[in-house]
Amino acid sequence: MNCIGKIILFFFITTIPVNCYQKLGEKYQNHAFLDLSDISWENSLPINVSSGWEFYWNQLLDPRVLLAKPTSGNVPIVEFRPWTNLNFSGRKFPAKGFATYRKKIKVQKTFKLKQFSIYFMHLFSASRVYINGELMQEKGKVSSQFAEIVPDRTNSNIEFFTDQLELDIVIQIANHDFYQGGPRGEFLIASPSQMYLYKSKNLIVEIFVFGLIFGSVLYHLSFYFINRNQRAFLYFSIVCITFLIRIPFLNSKLHGYFMPMLSFEFQSIWLHYVNILTFLFSIMFLSELFKSKQYNYIKRIFFLGAIFASFTPLVPKTFQYHLNFIYLVVYLVIFLVFSFFLLFKHKKVAQGLYSMALALFSLALFCILSISLNFYGVHGGLFLIIGYLFYVIFQTVSLSKYFAYAIESRANIEMVLHEESIRALSNQRAEMQLMVHDQLGANLTDLKVFLERKLSSLNESVKYAFDLDNIYNRVVLIIQSLRNQLLYIEDLNLIFENFVTGLHLTLLRRYSDVGREFEFLPTEEFKRYVNETKIIWKNQSYFLNIFYMLYEVCTNDIKYGRGESIWQLDYFNGSFYINQKNLLNLSTEKQKSHFELKSIRQRLSQLNGKLEVQILDESYQLKIQFPV
């Protein structure tokens, strides 16, 4: 339910700009004069008046002349669209040229001073706007001399006061180099407050999308820095960064809020190089995801295209814009086709297949829709932004599944390798034990038997001269020490299989060797926790530390204690508690010493534990506590 709520919120936010202005009815579609005097401007949404404009080709008419003469019935009435898309009377218009667009709107019934706001996206490519014969704005430089035209790629927001009943809007547009010429998108009129709300809603969507994609960049970069071998996350984060770079130059032109508006040529070149980066890192991202099947010829096509496309800003602008557009369309199609091919070809091994397919489908849908709309003169920047968002979201889900699969696979491989190393180590220990037993143990036994025979046949003076009794005792001690070491290795192997049993046998053997009694009392909670915790490579050092520390406790007890030794082991509330009790030798008790606890304290410090010693009369008690 929570997921459904987030999806509904997402679609609500992304569809805010769709319904934040109102369109004209069909009866006004082809009329150059529009009566909106009944509109309550302060409470009405912006009105789109992009239909019904007078069109004067290859004329930059003086608005005062237009005001003086009535509208002729021979003047073509067109949409607020590029003239390159116009086709009437079998006539097509080239991109290179200039024209005048005009529209009259009745905005009020009485002569009152009112404030209005007009907003429209950037035009192709330089423009002047007149209202009631007064110049309100000039973007770039408009001229009938093509060499003097200076293009401008910025949105227009014009606020003005008028006490007239009607608005006579005249727009002069001139284009020299761009492959389209004329206006585009919506032409909105409203009160300043309503226009501010309209622009704010657009900004909300763009900031929302920008924030999500920026979060995706940080998300994937963090994964990459955690595991540098997963370069797919690095490449995808760079692709997301190229999306972020584009967003401020699309739709509302966010970059204008933070820096001076950049020239038309600079924006075009800048976005072209961003497109090159996007395609390069996108193909590297795909290659990294499908490492087992490298299609190097596809990568070479993208790199060669990037090299050639890098030089297009050096060609004349008339060809430059065409080449940039062709590069964008051709390589977008290649990328999408290649992506779907990889998914289909490797669908059995591709993780997050459906999420990746949805990401590519949404990117293809919205990119093609945006490019098509822009080509036909309808603003598609918002659709492109939404396409970026869908692609990033679904691709992030896909990569998360991919990463989870990679981590699981790596963990399984590490587990197998660890088990193999344990098996190899166990075999090595077994071979070493066999070698020691068969060779060194046998030789020492032979030496012991030889000395026994010599001792029985020699007189006491010879024994004393060569100190044979001492040599014999040393040989016996070495054999005993060797046996103990072999048993110690067996105990180490056993603690990895069953920690409690291995510890119990080790302590029991040490106390038996010195003739001491020993009582081992682990609680059920202690045994249950230790038995349920599998000792693997990640926690081996932890349990070995415990084993070595308790081994030192036993050594300390054997050295200074006497009588029965009682060991109590408990697990409670996330910590281990170990109590060891015994009687003290009388001479040691009189010294009131803490004995040799240095090594025990050192090991306990590694476990972040605490140690407490209590000596009362002849009784000695050691308390150890450390967290799990």
XYZ file of C-alpha atoms in Angstrom:
628
model
C 0.000 0.000 0.000
C 2.882 2.315 0.799
C 4.420 1.584 -2.613
C 1.117 2.343 -4.372
C 0.929 5.667 -2.549
C 4.405 6.612 -3.733
C 3.528 5.702 -7.319
C 0.357 7.815 -7.164
C 2.345 10.745 -5.729
C 4.949 10.368 -8.458
C 2.370 10.457 -11.263
C 0.590 13.359 -9.592
C 3.766 15.442 -9.491
C 4.827 14.548 -13.031
C 1.402 15.499 -14.433
C 1.176 18.886 -12.663
C 2.173 20.946 -15.756
C -0.210 19.052 -18.065
C -3.320 20.682 -16.603
C -1.983 24.023 -15.439
C -3.195 26.073 -18.417
C -6.428 26.051 -20.426
C -6.886 25.629 -24.135
C -9.223 27.543 -26.407
C -12.375 25.981 -27.790
C -12.586 24.867 -31.399
C -14.576 27.964 -32.431
C -11.509 30.142 -31.719
C -8.936 27.903 -33.406
C -8.652 29.751 -36.735
C -9.487 33.318 -35.753
C -6.811 35.999 -35.556
C -9.087 38.031 -33.270
C -9.957 36.579 -29.880
C -12.471 37.898 -27.340
C -11.390 37.041 -23.785
C -13.023 40.026 -22.125
C -15.235 37.786 -19.976
C -12.241 36.109 -18.334
C -11.602 36.779 -14.641
C -7.855 37.072 -15.046
C -6.957 36.999 -11.356
C -8.641 33.625 -10.871
C -8.188 32.014 -14.283
C -5.447 29.646 -15.340
C -3.144 30.865 -18.121
C -4.789 30.645 -21.527
C -2.985 29.108 -24.483
C -3.545 31.302 -27.555
C -1.185 29.432 -29.890
C -3.824 29.125 -32.630
C -5.022 31.736 -35.139
C -2.024 33.961 -35.935
C -1.676 36.119 -38.999
C 1.429 35.126 -40.945
C 3.475 37.494 -43.127
C 6.344 35.642 -44.827
C 9.596 37.454 -45.576
C 8.221 40.640 -44.033
C 9.261 42.427 -40.849
C 6.219 44.674 -40.643
C 6.128 47.797 -38.512
C 3.449 47.174 -35.825
C 2.246 50.783 -36.187
C 1.475 50.084 -39.827
C -0.442 46.954 -38.853
C -2.399 48.897 -36.261
C -3.402 51.463 -38.877
C -4.716 49.024 -41.486
C -7.507 46.463 -41.068
C -6.814 42.725 -41.367
C -6.992 41.513 -44.954
C -8.854 38.343 -45.798
C -5.893 37.179 -47.873
C -3.540 36.940 -44.886
C -2.829 33.274 -43.965
C -3.957 32.212 -40.456
C -1.521 29.688 -38.937
C -0.667 27.947 -35.684
C 2.096 29.256 -33.428
C 4.462 26.736 -34.988
C 7.688 26.836 -37.061
C 7.112 28.009 -40.610
C 9.173 25.060 -41.806
C 6.159 22.884 -40.884
C 3.610 25.074 -42.678
C 2.109 23.871 -45.919
C -0.693 25.821 -47.531
C -1.468 26.446 -51.175
C 1.178 23.835 -51.967
C 3.900 26.100 -50.655
C 6.751 25.030 -48.356
C 8.877 27.518 -46.449
C 12.644 27.179 -45.947
C 14.230 27.446 -42.502
C 16.274 30.434 -43.593
C 14.111 33.514 -43.615
C 12.061 35.935 -41.526
C 8.386 36.559 -40.886
C 5.865 38.520 -38.821
C 3.188 36.906 -36.648
C 0.215 38.920 -35.374
C -2.745 38.320 -33.086
C -5.398 40.589 -31.523
C -6.999 39.740 -28.179
C -9.777 41.605 -26.404
C -8.913 41.374 -22.712
C -11.425 43.628 -20.937
C -14.741 45.397 -21.462
C -13.910 48.724 -19.826
C -10.880 50.989 -19.938
C -9.071 50.013 -16.744
C -5.385 49.771 -15.978
C -4.544 46.059 -15.692
C -1.366 44.063 -15.543
C -0.849 41.043 -17.772
C 1.867 38.454 -18.266
C 2.825 36.678 -21.491
C 4.995 33.562 -21.501
C 6.341 31.399 -24.336
C 9.308 29.081 -24.920
C 12.351 30.099 -26.941
C 11.781 30.754 -30.644
C 13.790 29.848 -33.760
C 15.776 31.933 -33.440
C 15.824 35.764 -32.954
C 12.656 37.700 -32.122
C 11.069 41.051 -31.277
C 7.753 41.339 -29.444
C 5.470 44.377 -29.779
C 2.279 44.967 -27.811
C -0.010 47.730 -29.019
C 2.814 49.112 -31.127
C 5.333 49.274 -28.258
C 8.530 47.181 -28.282
C 8.426 44.940 -25.207
C 11.307 42.578 -25.816
C 14.034 41.676 -28.285
C 15.848 38.323 -28.065
C 19.024 38.191 -30.126
C 19.007 40.481 -33.153
C 16.288 40.495 -35.796
C 17.198 41.673 -39.291
C 16.249 41.155 -42.906
C 19.987 40.879 -43.599
C 20.898 37.297 -42.745
C 24.474 38.104 -41.825
C 23.222 40.428 -39.076
C 20.882 37.906 -37.383
C 21.970 36.892 -33.860
C 20.017 33.896 -32.477
C 18.851 33.542 -28.883
C 17.669 30.384 -27.091
C 15.901 31.686 -23.976
C 12.299 31.634 -22.803
C 10.258 34.830 -22.697
C 8.192 36.199 -19.826
C 6.789 39.693 -20.485
C 4.817 41.623 -17.863
C 3.130 44.892 -18.772
C 0.317 47.276 -17.837
C -2.392 48.377 -20.247
C -5.616 50.347 -20.070
C -6.677 49.331 -23.571
C -9.533 46.963 -24.338
C -7.460 44.995 -26.808
C -3.933 43.711 -27.143
C -2.364 43.843 -30.571
C 0.547 41.366 -30.362
C 3.138 41.419 -33.125
C 6.161 39.107 -33.183
C 8.965 39.476 -35.686
C 11.140 36.353 -36.084
C 14.300 35.855 -38.174
C 16.409 32.727 -38.671
C 19.635 32.141 -40.579
C 21.409 28.915 -39.587
C 19.041 26.693 -37.585
C 17.198 23.871 -39.393
C 13.862 25.253 -38.154
C 12.522 28.792 -38.168
C 9.632 30.469 -36.376
C 7.781 30.042 -33.064
C 7.120 26.868 -31.083
C 5.142 25.535 -28.149
C 2.454 27.368 -26.219
C 1.792 31.106 -26.168
C 0.251 31.803 -22.741
C -1.426 34.906 -21.387
C -2.560 35.402 -17.777
C -2.317 37.653 -14.770
C 1.199 37.806 -13.238
C 0.096 35.806 -10.181
C -1.386 32.993 -12.252
C 1.633 32.945 -14.546
C 3.899 32.718 -11.521
C 1.942 29.656 -10.317
C 2.251 28.081 -13.764
C 6.027 28.512 -13.851
C 6.321 27.347 -10.248
C 4.566 24.089 -11.084
C 6.991 23.477 -13.918
C 9.891 24.196 -11.598
C 8.501 21.794 -8.986
C 8.570 18.962 -11.496
C 12.073 19.782 -12.705
C 13.483 20.156 -9.177
C 11.741 16.944 -8.130
C 13.223 15.027 -11.064
C 16.631 16.671 -10.560
C 16.649 15.659 -6.891
C 15.722 12.034 -7.607
C 18.351 11.657 -10.305
C 20.962 13.358 -8.104
C 20.100 10.913 -5.324
C 20.547 8.081 -7.823
C 24.016 9.440 -8.675
C 25.078 9.376 -5.020
C 23.473 5.954 -4.545
C 25.399 4.338 -7.391
C 28.659 6.126 -6.646
C 28.516 4.851 -3.062
C 28.091 1.297 -4.375
C 31.046 1.795 -6.690
C 33.323 3.076 -3.899
C 32.276 0.124 -1.739
C 33.200 -2.294 -4.509
C 35.547 -0.838 -7.121
C 35.196 -3.931 -9.313
C 31.567 -3.081 -10.124
C 32.291 -0.377 -12.690
C 28.761 -0.585 -14.082
C 27.655 1.585 -11.146
C 30.287 4.203 -11.984
C 29.278 4.354 -15.655
C 25.581 4.552 -14.849
C 26.169 7.334 -12.321
C 28.018 9.307 -15.043
C 25.062 8.748 -17.385
C 22.799 10.147 -14.650
C 25.118 13.143 -14.288
C 24.740 13.869 -18.013
C 20.964 13.831 -17.492
C 21.372 16.293 -14.624
C 23.438 18.600 -16.824
C 20.663 18.681 -19.442
C 17.742 19.426 -17.122
C 18.652 23.096 -16.429
C 18.717 23.724 -20.202
C 15.337 22.113 -20.911
C 11.793 23.336 -20.371
C 12.045 26.218 -17.835
C 15.782 26.854 -18.414
C 16.682 26.547 -14.724
C 20.254 27.676 -15.302
C 18.964 31.217 -15.888
C 18.074 31.477 -12.185
C 21.703 31.006 -11.143
C 23.815 32.421 -13.961
C 23.517 34.716 -16.992
C 21.631 33.132 -19.876
C 24.041 31.551 -22.315
C 24.036 32.172 -26.050
C 22.157 29.965 -28.488
C 25.378 28.667 -30.065
C 26.957 27.817 -26.714
C 23.889 25.944 -25.493
C 23.688 23.981 -28.727
C 27.379 22.977 -28.618
C 27.250 22.269 -24.875
C 24.225 19.964 -25.172
C 25.797 18.265 -28.183
C 28.901 17.302 -26.192
C 26.707 16.167 -23.309
C 24.920 13.867 -25.787
C 28.280 12.428 -26.834
C 29.186 11.682 -23.209
C 25.799 10.109 -22.580
C 26.130 7.685 -25.484
C 29.745 6.785 -24.659
C 29.121 5.974 -21.006
C 25.815 4.288 -21.802
C 27.525 1.835 -24.142
C 30.313 1.303 -21.577
C 27.624 0.657 -18.977
C 26.031 -2.023 -21.179
C 29.406 -3.595 -21.932
C 30.185 -3.786 -18.236
C 26.849 -5.410 -17.443
C 27.280 -8.064 -20.138
C 30.975 -8.824 -19.688
C 30.724 -12.385 -20.873
C 29.572 -11.302 -24.342
C 31.507 -8.302 -25.561
C 30.346 -6.718 -28.811
C 33.432 -4.646 -29.465
C 32.368 -3.580 -32.946
C 29.344 -1.791 -31.423
C 31.623 -0.001 -28.971
C 33.878 1.022 -31.846
C 30.879 2.428 -33.717
C 30.020 4.622 -30.735
C 33.597 5.758 -30.190
C 34.108 6.545 -33.861
C 30.822 8.433 -33.922
C 31.900 10.383 -30.846
C 35.205 11.327 -32.500
C 33.532 12.579 -35.672
C 30.737 14.313 -33.727
C 33.326 16.155 -31.636
C 34.367 18.100 -34.743
C 30.883 19.168 -35.889
C 31.117 22.537 -34.040
C 33.922 23.400 -36.481
C 31.707 23.143 -39.574
C 29.422 26.017 -40.689
C 26.405 26.440 -38.437
C 23.924 25.620 -41.190
C 25.403 22.103 -41.396
C 26.371 21.897 -37.730
C 22.797 21.870 -36.410
C 21.760 19.246 -38.961
C 24.737 17.019 -38.108
C 24.076 17.325 -34.379
C 20.458 16.315 -34.869
C 21.392 13.383 -37.126
C 23.989 12.160 -34.593
C 21.432 12.305 -31.784
C 18.732 10.401 -33.664
C 20.984 7.770 -35.260
C 22.911 6.851 -32.116
C 19.795 6.923 -29.944
C 18.217 4.340 -32.243
C 21.415 2.217 -32.280
C 21.663 2.353 -28.495
C 18.033 1.356 -27.955
C 18.140 -1.454 -30.525
C 21.417 -2.786 -29.120
C 20.072 -2.603 -25.547
C 16.939 -4.577 -26.381
C 19.063 -7.054 -28.350
C 21.292 -7.669 -25.307
C 18.300 -8.176 -23.063
C 16.733 -10.644 -25.457
C 20.018 -12.428 -26.174
C 20.969 -12.843 -22.514
C 17.563 -12.954 -20.880
C 18.488 -16.127 -18.985
C 21.448 -14.500 -17.235
C 20.384 -10.833 -17.098
C 19.424 -9.821 -13.578
C 16.605 -7.301 -13.208
C 15.533 -8.075 -16.791
C 12.024 -6.647 -16.603
C 13.081 -3.483 -14.782
C 15.800 -2.859 -17.360
C 13.327 -3.480 -20.186
C 10.876 -0.994 -18.655
C 13.689 1.545 -18.277
C 14.677 1.236 -21.921
C 11.067 1.243 -23.126
C 10.234 4.406 -21.167
C 13.433 6.118 -22.360
C 12.687 5.171 -25.965
C 9.067 6.277 -25.718
C 9.683 9.669 -24.128
C 12.835 10.480 -26.125
C 11.174 9.719 -29.451
C 8.067 11.615 -28.336
C 10.128 14.625 -27.264
C 12.248 14.691 -30.430
C 9.151 14.339 -32.613
C 7.273 17.097 -30.799
C 10.241 19.463 -30.951
C 10.722 18.752 -34.633
C 7.089 19.635 -35.340
C 7.205 22.735 -33.188
C 5.554 21.484 -29.992
C 7.588 21.861 -26.823
C 8.760 18.420 -25.636
C 11.334 19.266 -22.985
C 9.101 18.165 -20.120
C 8.518 14.759 -21.713
C 12.273 14.299 -22.087
C 12.795 15.096 -18.395
C 10.118 12.570 -17.408
C 11.767 10.020 -19.719
C 15.067 10.526 -17.892
C 13.302 9.994 -14.587
C 11.573 6.764 -15.632
C 14.807 5.411 -17.077
C 16.816 6.206 -13.953
C 14.188 4.755 -11.588
C 13.695 1.465 -13.429
C 17.404 1.109 -14.199
C 18.214 1.730 -10.521
C 15.843 -1.080 -9.537
C 17.480 -3.316 -12.142
C 20.992 -2.472 -10.937
C 19.980 -3.092 -7.330
C 18.899 -6.599 -8.289
C 22.099 -7.000 -10.263
C 24.182 -5.829 -7.316
C 22.327 -8.130 -4.906
C 22.918 -11.031 -7.277
C 26.611 -10.121 -7.630
C 27.050 -9.879 -3.854
C 25.292 -13.198 -3.338
C 27.375 -14.856 -6.044
C 30.587 -13.448 -4.601
C 29.588 -14.589 -1.110
C 28.871 -18.081 -2.423
C 32.216 -18.173 -4.204
C 34.018 -16.964 -1.079
C 32.201 -19.578 0.977
C 33.206 -22.330 -1.430
C 36.803 -21.083 -1.455
C 36.802 -20.910 2.324
C 35.455 -24.408 2.641
C 38.093 -25.589 0.185
C 40.822 -23.848 2.174
C 39.512 -25.378 5.410
C 39.454 -28.764 3.771
C 42.970 -28.249 2.419
C 44.178 -27.051 5.824
C 42.576 -30.016 7.508
C 44.256 -32.374 5.065
C 47.554 -30.578 5.593
C 47.189 -30.908 9.357
C 46.301 -34.574 9.020
C 49.350 -35.155 6.832
C 51.536 -33.248 9.280
C 50.188 -35.260 12.184
C 50.806 -38.475 10.302
C 54.338 -37.361 9.394
C 55.106 -36.332 12.977
C 53.642 -39.517 14.347
C 55.288 -41.811 11.837
C 58.705 -40.176 11.649
C 59.544 -37.941 14.572
C 57.416 -39.901 17.055
C 58.813 -43.191 15.856
C 62.406 -41.974 16.043
C 61.886 -40.598 19.542
C 60.300 -43.873 20.631
C 63.237 -45.796 19.191
C 65.585 -43.502 21.092
C 63.587 -44.048 24.301
C 63.728 -47.860 23.869
C 67.449 -47.699 23.080
C 68.144 -45.677 26.240
C 66.077 -48.089 28.348
C 68.152 -51.016 27.114
C 71.434 -49.192 27.687
C 70.371 -48.105 31.162
C 69.615 -51.697 32.126
C 73.006 -52.956 30.892
C 75.331 -50.195 32.155
C 76.636 -49.699 35.652
C 75.882 -46.635 37.740
C 79.249 -44.949 37.183
C 78.814 -44.937 33.411
C 75.227 -43.681 33.766
C 76.429 -40.887 35.971
C 79.333 -40.010 33.664
C 77.131 -39.567 30.606
C 74.076 -38.306 32.536
C 71.935 -40.933 30.786
C 69.100 -40.682 33.316
C 68.657 -36.979 32.544
C 68.770 -37.640 28.779
C 66.166 -40.384 29.157
C 63.864 -38.094 31.164
C 64.246 -35.379 28.522
C 63.270 -37.808 25.749
C 60.177 -38.851 27.709
C 59.182 -35.201 28.217
C 59.652 -34.467 24.479
C 57.446 -37.423 23.547
C 54.825 -36.217 26.030
C 55.029 -32.658 24.664
C 54.715 -33.936 21.109
C 51.644 -35.920 22.054
C 50.116 -32.866 23.693
C 50.782 -30.710 20.633
C 49.108 -33.260 18.363
C 46.133 -33.337 20.679
C 46.081 -29.508 20.704
C 45.872 -29.455 16.888
C 42.993 -31.932 17.086
C 41.285 -29.632 19.592
C 41.649 -26.664 17.224
C 40.024 -28.676 14.446
C 37.258 -29.707 16.796
C 36.346 -26.198 17.969
C 35.465 -25.207 14.389
C 33.022 -28.109 14.268
C 31.692 -27.780 17.823
C 33.152 -24.976 19.931
C 31.747 -26.111 23.288
C 32.893 -29.730 22.898
C 36.346 -28.728 21.648
C 36.852 -26.289 24.523
C 35.649 -28.851 27.069
C 38.035 -31.567 25.836
C 41.010 -29.183 25.731
C 40.497 -28.010 29.325
C 39.751 -31.529 30.544
C 42.967 -32.886 29.037
C 45.094 -30.089 30.558
C 43.670 -30.571 34.060
C 43.986 -34.390 33.790
C 47.654 -34.111 32.865
C 48.393 -32.329 36.186
C 46.060 -34.514 38.287
C 43.510 -31.756 38.923
C 39.747 -32.166 39.052
C 37.687 -30.078 36.598
C 34.001 -29.166 36.360
C 32.692 -27.593 33.107
C 29.230 -25.970 33.466
C 27.986 -24.185 30.302
C 24.342 -23.019 30.459
C 21.786 -24.105 27.889
C 21.674 -20.526 26.534
C 25.439 -20.568 26.022
C 25.400 -23.927 24.236
C 22.376 -22.965 22.129
C 23.914 -19.696 20.927
C 27.336 -21.199 20.150
C 25.832 -24.208 18.374
C 23.553 -21.984 16.260
C 26.447 -19.712 15.273
C 28.357 -21.241 12.411
C 32.089 -20.539 12.642
C 33.154 -19.306 9.234
C 36.004 -17.146 7.950
C 34.358 -13.903 9.091
C 34.158 -14.875 12.781
C 36.994 -17.406 13.060
C 39.371 -14.907 14.634
C 36.693 -13.987 17.171
C 36.209 -17.548 18.420
C 39.932 -18.284 18.243
C 40.514 -15.274 20.477
C 38.042 -16.684 22.998
C 39.694 -20.099 22.850
C 43.230 -18.729 23.349
C 42.085 -16.475 26.196
C 40.418 -19.371 28.070
C 43.488 -21.499 27.392
C 45.565 -18.818 29.189
C 43.066 -18.801 32.071
C 43.528 -22.567 32.376
C 47.329 -22.187 32.306
C 47.151 -19.543 35.032
C 44.953 -21.792 37.172
C 47.270 -24.791 36.749
C 50.268 -22.664 37.733
C 48.823 -20.996 40.841
C 45.721 -22.966 41.796
C 44.928 -26.234 43.549
C 41.974 -28.481 44.125
C 38.909 -28.623 41.904
C 38.503 -25.930 39.210
C 34.923 -24.893 38.425
C 34.083 -23.213 35.105
C 30.678 -21.568 34.545
C 29.849 -20.227 31.061
C 26.696 -18.229 30.336
C 25.166 -16.160 27.539
C 22.742 -13.397 28.431
C 21.483 -10.224 26.759
C 24.099 -10.174 23.996
C 27.157 -10.900 26.187
C 29.218 -13.887 27.331
C 29.859 -14.361 31.081
C 32.640 -16.712 32.243
C 33.353 -17.438 35.941
C 36.297 -19.602 36.973
C 36.831 -20.645 40.648
C 39.534 -22.594 42.419
C 41.630 -22.697 45.624
C 45.008 -21.002 45.823
C 48.357 -22.341 46.882
C 49.006 -20.913 50.371
C 52.299 -19.264 49.400
C 50.688 -17.533 46.464
C 47.691 -16.340 48.497
C 49.989 -14.669 51.006
C 51.558 -12.596 48.193
C 48.156 -10.982 47.411
C 49.215 -10.902 43.763
C 47.027 -10.690 40.671
C 49.269 -13.275 39.090
C 50.167 -13.320 35.415
C 46.987 -11.876 33.818
C 48.681 -9.663 31.221
C 48.114 -11.958 28.241
C 44.499 -12.561 29.340
C 43.871 -8.813 29.546
C 45.399 -8.280 26.101
C 43.151 -10.833 24.459
C 40.130 -9.555 26.372
C 40.796 -6.003 25.179
C 40.454 -7.248 21.594
C 37.036 -8.598 22.565
C 36.045 -5.287 24.246
C 35.486 -7.153 27.494
C 35.923 -6.689 31.237
C 37.894 -8.711 33.792
C 37.419 -8.893 37.559
C 39.518 -10.858 40.101
C 38.293 -11.682 43.629
C 40.605 -13.261 46.259
C 39.071 -14.200 49.610
C 41.088 -16.320 52.065
C 42.223 -19.282 49.948
C 39.466 -18.833 47.343
C 40.165 -17.366 43.896
C 37.478 -16.255 41.460
C 37.961 -14.808 37.946
C 34.980 -13.070 36.236
C 35.073 -12.301 32.514
C 32.401 -10.518 30.486
C 32.546 -9.490 26.822
C 29.933 -8.682 24.148
C 28.969 -11.014 21.337
